[in-house]
CSV table of C-alpha atoms and ligand atoms in Angstrom, one decimal:
chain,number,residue,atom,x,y,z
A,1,UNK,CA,0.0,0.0,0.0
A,2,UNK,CA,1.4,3.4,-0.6
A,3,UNK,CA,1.5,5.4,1.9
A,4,UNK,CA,1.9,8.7,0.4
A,5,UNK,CA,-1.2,8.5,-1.1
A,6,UNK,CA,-3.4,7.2,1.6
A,7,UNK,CA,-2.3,10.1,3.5
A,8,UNK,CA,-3.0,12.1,0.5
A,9,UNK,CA,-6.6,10.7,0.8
A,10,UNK,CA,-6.5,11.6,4.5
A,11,UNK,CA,-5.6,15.3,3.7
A,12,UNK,CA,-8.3,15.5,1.4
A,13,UNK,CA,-10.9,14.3,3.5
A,14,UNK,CA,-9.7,16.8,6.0
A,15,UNK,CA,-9.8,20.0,3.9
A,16,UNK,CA,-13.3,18.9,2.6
A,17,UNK,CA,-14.7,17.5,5.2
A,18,UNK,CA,-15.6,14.3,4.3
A,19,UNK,CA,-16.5,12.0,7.2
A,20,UNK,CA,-14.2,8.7,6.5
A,21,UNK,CA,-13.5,6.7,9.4
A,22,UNK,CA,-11.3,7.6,12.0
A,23,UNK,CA,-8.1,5.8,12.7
A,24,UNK,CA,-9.6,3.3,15.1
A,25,UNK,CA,-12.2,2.7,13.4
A,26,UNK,CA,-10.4,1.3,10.6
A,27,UNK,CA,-8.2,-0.7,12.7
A,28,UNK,CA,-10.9,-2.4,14.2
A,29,UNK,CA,-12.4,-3.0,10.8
A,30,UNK,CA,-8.9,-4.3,9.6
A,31,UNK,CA,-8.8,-6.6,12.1
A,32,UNK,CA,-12.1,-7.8,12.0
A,33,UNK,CA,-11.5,-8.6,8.6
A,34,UNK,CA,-8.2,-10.5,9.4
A,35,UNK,CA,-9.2,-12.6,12.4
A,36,UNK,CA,-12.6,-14.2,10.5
A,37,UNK,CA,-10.9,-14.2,7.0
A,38,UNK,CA,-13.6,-11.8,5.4
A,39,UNK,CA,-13.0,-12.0,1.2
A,40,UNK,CA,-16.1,-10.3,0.4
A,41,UNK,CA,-17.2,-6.6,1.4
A,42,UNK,CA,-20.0,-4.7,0.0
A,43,UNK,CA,-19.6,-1.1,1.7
A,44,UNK,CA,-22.8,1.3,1.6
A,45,UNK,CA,-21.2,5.2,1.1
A,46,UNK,CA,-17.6,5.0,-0.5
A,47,UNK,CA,-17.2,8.5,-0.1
A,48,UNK,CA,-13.8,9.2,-1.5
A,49,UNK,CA,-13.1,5.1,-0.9
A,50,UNK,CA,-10.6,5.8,1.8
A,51,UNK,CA,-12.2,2.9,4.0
A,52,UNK,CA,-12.7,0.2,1.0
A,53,UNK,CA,-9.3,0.7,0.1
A,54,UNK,CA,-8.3,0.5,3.6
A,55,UNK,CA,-10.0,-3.0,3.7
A,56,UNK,CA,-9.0,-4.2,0.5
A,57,UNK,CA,-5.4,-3.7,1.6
A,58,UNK,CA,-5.3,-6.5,4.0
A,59,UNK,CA,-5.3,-9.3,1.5
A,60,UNK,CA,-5.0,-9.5,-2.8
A,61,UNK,CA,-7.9,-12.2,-2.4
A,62,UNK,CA,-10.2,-9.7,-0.9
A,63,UNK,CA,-12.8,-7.8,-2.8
A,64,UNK,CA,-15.0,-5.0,-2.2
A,65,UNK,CA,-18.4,-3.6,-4.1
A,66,UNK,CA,-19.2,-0.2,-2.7
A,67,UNK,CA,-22.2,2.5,-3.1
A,68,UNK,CA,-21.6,6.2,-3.4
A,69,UNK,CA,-24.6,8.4,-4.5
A,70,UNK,CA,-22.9,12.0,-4.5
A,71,UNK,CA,-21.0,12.6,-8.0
A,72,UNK,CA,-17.8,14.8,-6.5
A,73,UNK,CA,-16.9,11.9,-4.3
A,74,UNK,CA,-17.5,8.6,-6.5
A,75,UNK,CA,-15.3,10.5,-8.6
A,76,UNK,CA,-12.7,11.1,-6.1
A,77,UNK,CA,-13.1,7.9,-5.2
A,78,UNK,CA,-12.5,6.5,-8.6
A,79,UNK,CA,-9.2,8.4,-9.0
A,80,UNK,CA,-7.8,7.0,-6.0
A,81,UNK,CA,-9.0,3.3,-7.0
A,82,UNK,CA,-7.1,4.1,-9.8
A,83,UNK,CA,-4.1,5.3,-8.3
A,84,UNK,CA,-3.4,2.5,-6.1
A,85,UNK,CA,-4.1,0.5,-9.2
A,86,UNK,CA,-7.1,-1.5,-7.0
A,87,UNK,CA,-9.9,-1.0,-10.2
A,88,UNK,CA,-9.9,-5.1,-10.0
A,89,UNK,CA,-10.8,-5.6,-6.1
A,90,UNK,CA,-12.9,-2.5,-5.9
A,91,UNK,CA,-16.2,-2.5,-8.0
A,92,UNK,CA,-17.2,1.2,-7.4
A,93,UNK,CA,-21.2,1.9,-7.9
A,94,UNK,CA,-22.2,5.7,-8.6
A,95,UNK,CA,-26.0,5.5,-7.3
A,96,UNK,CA,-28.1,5.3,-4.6
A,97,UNK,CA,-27.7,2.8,-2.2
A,98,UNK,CA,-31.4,1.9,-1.9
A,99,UNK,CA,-31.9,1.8,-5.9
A,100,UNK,CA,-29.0,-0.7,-6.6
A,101,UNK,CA,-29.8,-4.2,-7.1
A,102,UNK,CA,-27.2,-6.7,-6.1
A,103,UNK,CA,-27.2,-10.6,-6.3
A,104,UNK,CA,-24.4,-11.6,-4.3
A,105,UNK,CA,-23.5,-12.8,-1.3
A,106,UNK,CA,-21.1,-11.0,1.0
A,107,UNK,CA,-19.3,-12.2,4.4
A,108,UNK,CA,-19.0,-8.5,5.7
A,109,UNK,CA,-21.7,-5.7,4.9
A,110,UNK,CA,-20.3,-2.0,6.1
A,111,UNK,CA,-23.0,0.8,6.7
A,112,UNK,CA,-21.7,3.6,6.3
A,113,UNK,CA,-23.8,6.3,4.7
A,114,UNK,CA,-27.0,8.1,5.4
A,115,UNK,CA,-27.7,7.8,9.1
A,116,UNK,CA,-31.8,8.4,9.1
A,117,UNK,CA,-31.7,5.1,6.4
A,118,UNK,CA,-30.1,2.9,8.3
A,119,UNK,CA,-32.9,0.4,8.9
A,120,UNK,CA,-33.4,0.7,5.4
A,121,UNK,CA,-30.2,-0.3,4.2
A,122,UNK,CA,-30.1,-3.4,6.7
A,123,UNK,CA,-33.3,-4.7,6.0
A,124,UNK,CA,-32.7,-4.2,2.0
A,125,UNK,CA,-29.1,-5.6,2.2
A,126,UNK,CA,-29.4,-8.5,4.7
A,127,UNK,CA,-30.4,-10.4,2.0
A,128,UNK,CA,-26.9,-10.2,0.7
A,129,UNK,CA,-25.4,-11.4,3.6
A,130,UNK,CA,-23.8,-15.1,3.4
A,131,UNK,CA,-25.4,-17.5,6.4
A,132,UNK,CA,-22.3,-16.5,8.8
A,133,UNK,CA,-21.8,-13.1,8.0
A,134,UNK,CA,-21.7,-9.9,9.9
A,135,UNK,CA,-23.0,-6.8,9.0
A,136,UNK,CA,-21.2,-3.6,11.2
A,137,UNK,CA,-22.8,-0.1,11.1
A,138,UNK,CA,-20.9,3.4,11.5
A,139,UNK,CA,-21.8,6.0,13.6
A,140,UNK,CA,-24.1,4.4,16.2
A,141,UNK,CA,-23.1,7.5,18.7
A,142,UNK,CA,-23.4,10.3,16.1
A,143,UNK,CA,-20.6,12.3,17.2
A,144,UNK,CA,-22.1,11.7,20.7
A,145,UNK,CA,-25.4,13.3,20.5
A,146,UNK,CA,-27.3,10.1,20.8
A,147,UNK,CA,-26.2,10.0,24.4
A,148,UNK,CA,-27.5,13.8,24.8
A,149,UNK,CA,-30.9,14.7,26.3
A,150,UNK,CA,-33.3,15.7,23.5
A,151,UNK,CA,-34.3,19.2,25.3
A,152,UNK,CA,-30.4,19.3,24.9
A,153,UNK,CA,-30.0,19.1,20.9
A,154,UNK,CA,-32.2,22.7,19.9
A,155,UNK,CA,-32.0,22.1,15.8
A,156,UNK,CA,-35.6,19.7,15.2
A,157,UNK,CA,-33.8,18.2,12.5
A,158,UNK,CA,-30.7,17.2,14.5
A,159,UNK,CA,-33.7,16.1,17.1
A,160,UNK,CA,-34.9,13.9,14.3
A,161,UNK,CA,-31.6,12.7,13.1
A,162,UNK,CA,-30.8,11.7,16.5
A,163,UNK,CA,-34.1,9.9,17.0
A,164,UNK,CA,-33.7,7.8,14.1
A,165,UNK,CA,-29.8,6.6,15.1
A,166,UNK,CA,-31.8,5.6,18.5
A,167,UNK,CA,-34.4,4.1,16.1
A,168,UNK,CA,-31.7,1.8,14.8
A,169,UNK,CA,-30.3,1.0,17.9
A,170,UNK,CA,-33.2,-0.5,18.9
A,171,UNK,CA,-34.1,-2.4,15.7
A,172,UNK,CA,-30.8,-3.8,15.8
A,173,UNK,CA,-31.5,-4.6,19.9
A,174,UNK,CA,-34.7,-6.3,19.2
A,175,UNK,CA,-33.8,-8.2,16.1
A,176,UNK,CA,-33.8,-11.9,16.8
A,177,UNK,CA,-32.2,-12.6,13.8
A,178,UNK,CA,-28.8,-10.8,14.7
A,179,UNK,CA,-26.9,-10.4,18.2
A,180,UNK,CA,-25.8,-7.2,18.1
A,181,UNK,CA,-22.7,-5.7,20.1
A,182,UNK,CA,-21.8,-1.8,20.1
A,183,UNK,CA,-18.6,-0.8,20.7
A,184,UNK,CA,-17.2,2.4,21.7
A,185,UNK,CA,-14.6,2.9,18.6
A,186,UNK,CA,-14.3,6.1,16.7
A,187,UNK,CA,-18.6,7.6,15.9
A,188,UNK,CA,-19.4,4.5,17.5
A,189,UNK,CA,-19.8,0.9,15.6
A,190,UNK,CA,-22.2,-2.0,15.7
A,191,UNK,CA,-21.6,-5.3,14.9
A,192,UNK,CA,-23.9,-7.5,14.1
A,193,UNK,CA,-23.6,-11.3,13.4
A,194,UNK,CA,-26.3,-13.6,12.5
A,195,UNK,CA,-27.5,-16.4,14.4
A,196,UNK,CA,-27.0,-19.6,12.9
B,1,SAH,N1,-16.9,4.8,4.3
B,1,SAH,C1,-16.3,6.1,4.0
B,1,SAH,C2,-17.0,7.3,4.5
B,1,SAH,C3,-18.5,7.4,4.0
B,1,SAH,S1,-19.2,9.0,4.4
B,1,SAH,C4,-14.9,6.0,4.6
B,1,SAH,O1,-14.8,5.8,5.8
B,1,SAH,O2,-13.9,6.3,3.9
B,1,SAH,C5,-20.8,8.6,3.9
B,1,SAH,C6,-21.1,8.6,2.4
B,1,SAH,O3,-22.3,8.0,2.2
B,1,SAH,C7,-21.2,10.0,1.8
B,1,SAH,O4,-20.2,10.2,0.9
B,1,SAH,C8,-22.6,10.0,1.2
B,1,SAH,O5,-22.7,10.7,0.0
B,1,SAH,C9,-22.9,8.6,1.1
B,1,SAH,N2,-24.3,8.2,1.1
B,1,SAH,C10,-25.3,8.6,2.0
B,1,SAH,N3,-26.4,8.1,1.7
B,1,SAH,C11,-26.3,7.3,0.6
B,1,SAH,C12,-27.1,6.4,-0.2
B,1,SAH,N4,-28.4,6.3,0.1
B,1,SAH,N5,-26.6,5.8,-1.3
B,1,SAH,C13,-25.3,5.9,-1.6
B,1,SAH,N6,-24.4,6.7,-0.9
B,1,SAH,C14,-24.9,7.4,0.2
B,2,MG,MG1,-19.0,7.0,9.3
């Protein structure tokens, strides 16, 4: 992997403010994918594919599919596939997530995108999932205003926002389906395996 231009990627996201995942984050992702020997990943919001090339760099045998609906950063993204010379392991799809029809099976599913949709893009994607899969979900704390009292947040659509992470929360508690465990890295992650 080369380094100068991941932290070219880094810089980028920093002067634009683009939301990838923060350093921890990624490292537990990294590993996650390491210690259960994850080969397929379907990401939902590339953004500039910072985290899909991150997870694509722990093996040549892994491949990732990934969903970006907003033109700048698809093609941002696409440029730095290209760059790292990963246009083989990364299938990059410019639409959104909720219109895209996929047929394959993936061990890891990472939600990353629009927070209010989340239940959406788990119940839609789920059926992608292969039997022992895992699907893991990004900011679960939303830059820790989910663990704010509502009086506290005074914007009613940050309110809403908020609601809907808590929404998800507890979909993903009461799902009998999936055990769900949150963990306190970077915005907050879930991790979700399915029972078998
Ligand atoms: N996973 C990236 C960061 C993603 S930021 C990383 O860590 O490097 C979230 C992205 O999801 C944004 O770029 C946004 O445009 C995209 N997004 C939000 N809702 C979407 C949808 N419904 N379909 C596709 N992309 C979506
Ligand atoms: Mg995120």
């Amino acid at each position: 992997m080369n380094e100068n231009i991941i932290r070219q990627i880094k810089n980028y996201a920093d002067k634009e403010n683009v939301p990838i995942m923060t350093d921890d984050g990624i490292n537990y992702l990294i590993n996650y994918i390491k210690e259960n020997a994850v080969k397929n990943i379907l990401e939902i919001g590339t953004a500039i594919g910072y985290s899909a090339i991150m997870m694509c760099s722990v093996s040549d045998d892994i491949f990732v599919t990934t969903i970006e609906r907003d033109e700048k950063r698809y093609l941002e993204a696409l440029k730095n596939i290209k760059l790292l010379g990963l246009e083989n392991r990364i299938r990059l799809i410019y639409k959104d997530a909720l219109e895209v029809v996929i047929d394959e099976k993936y061990d890891l599913i990472f939600i990353d995108a629009a927070k209010a949709q989340n239940i959406k893009f788990f119940e839609k994607f789920e059926n992608n999932l292969n039997n022992n899969g895992t699907i893991i979900t990004d900011n679960m704390n939303f830059h820790g205003l989910v663990l704010k009292n509502d009086k506290e947040i005074t914007s009613r659509n940050l309110r809403q926002l908020v609601r809907k992470v808590k929404n998800y929360k507890t979909f993903l508690e009461e799902n009998d389906k999936y055990t769900t465990e949150f963990l306190d890295i970077g915005d907050g992650v879930a991790v979700s395996k399915r029972k078998i």
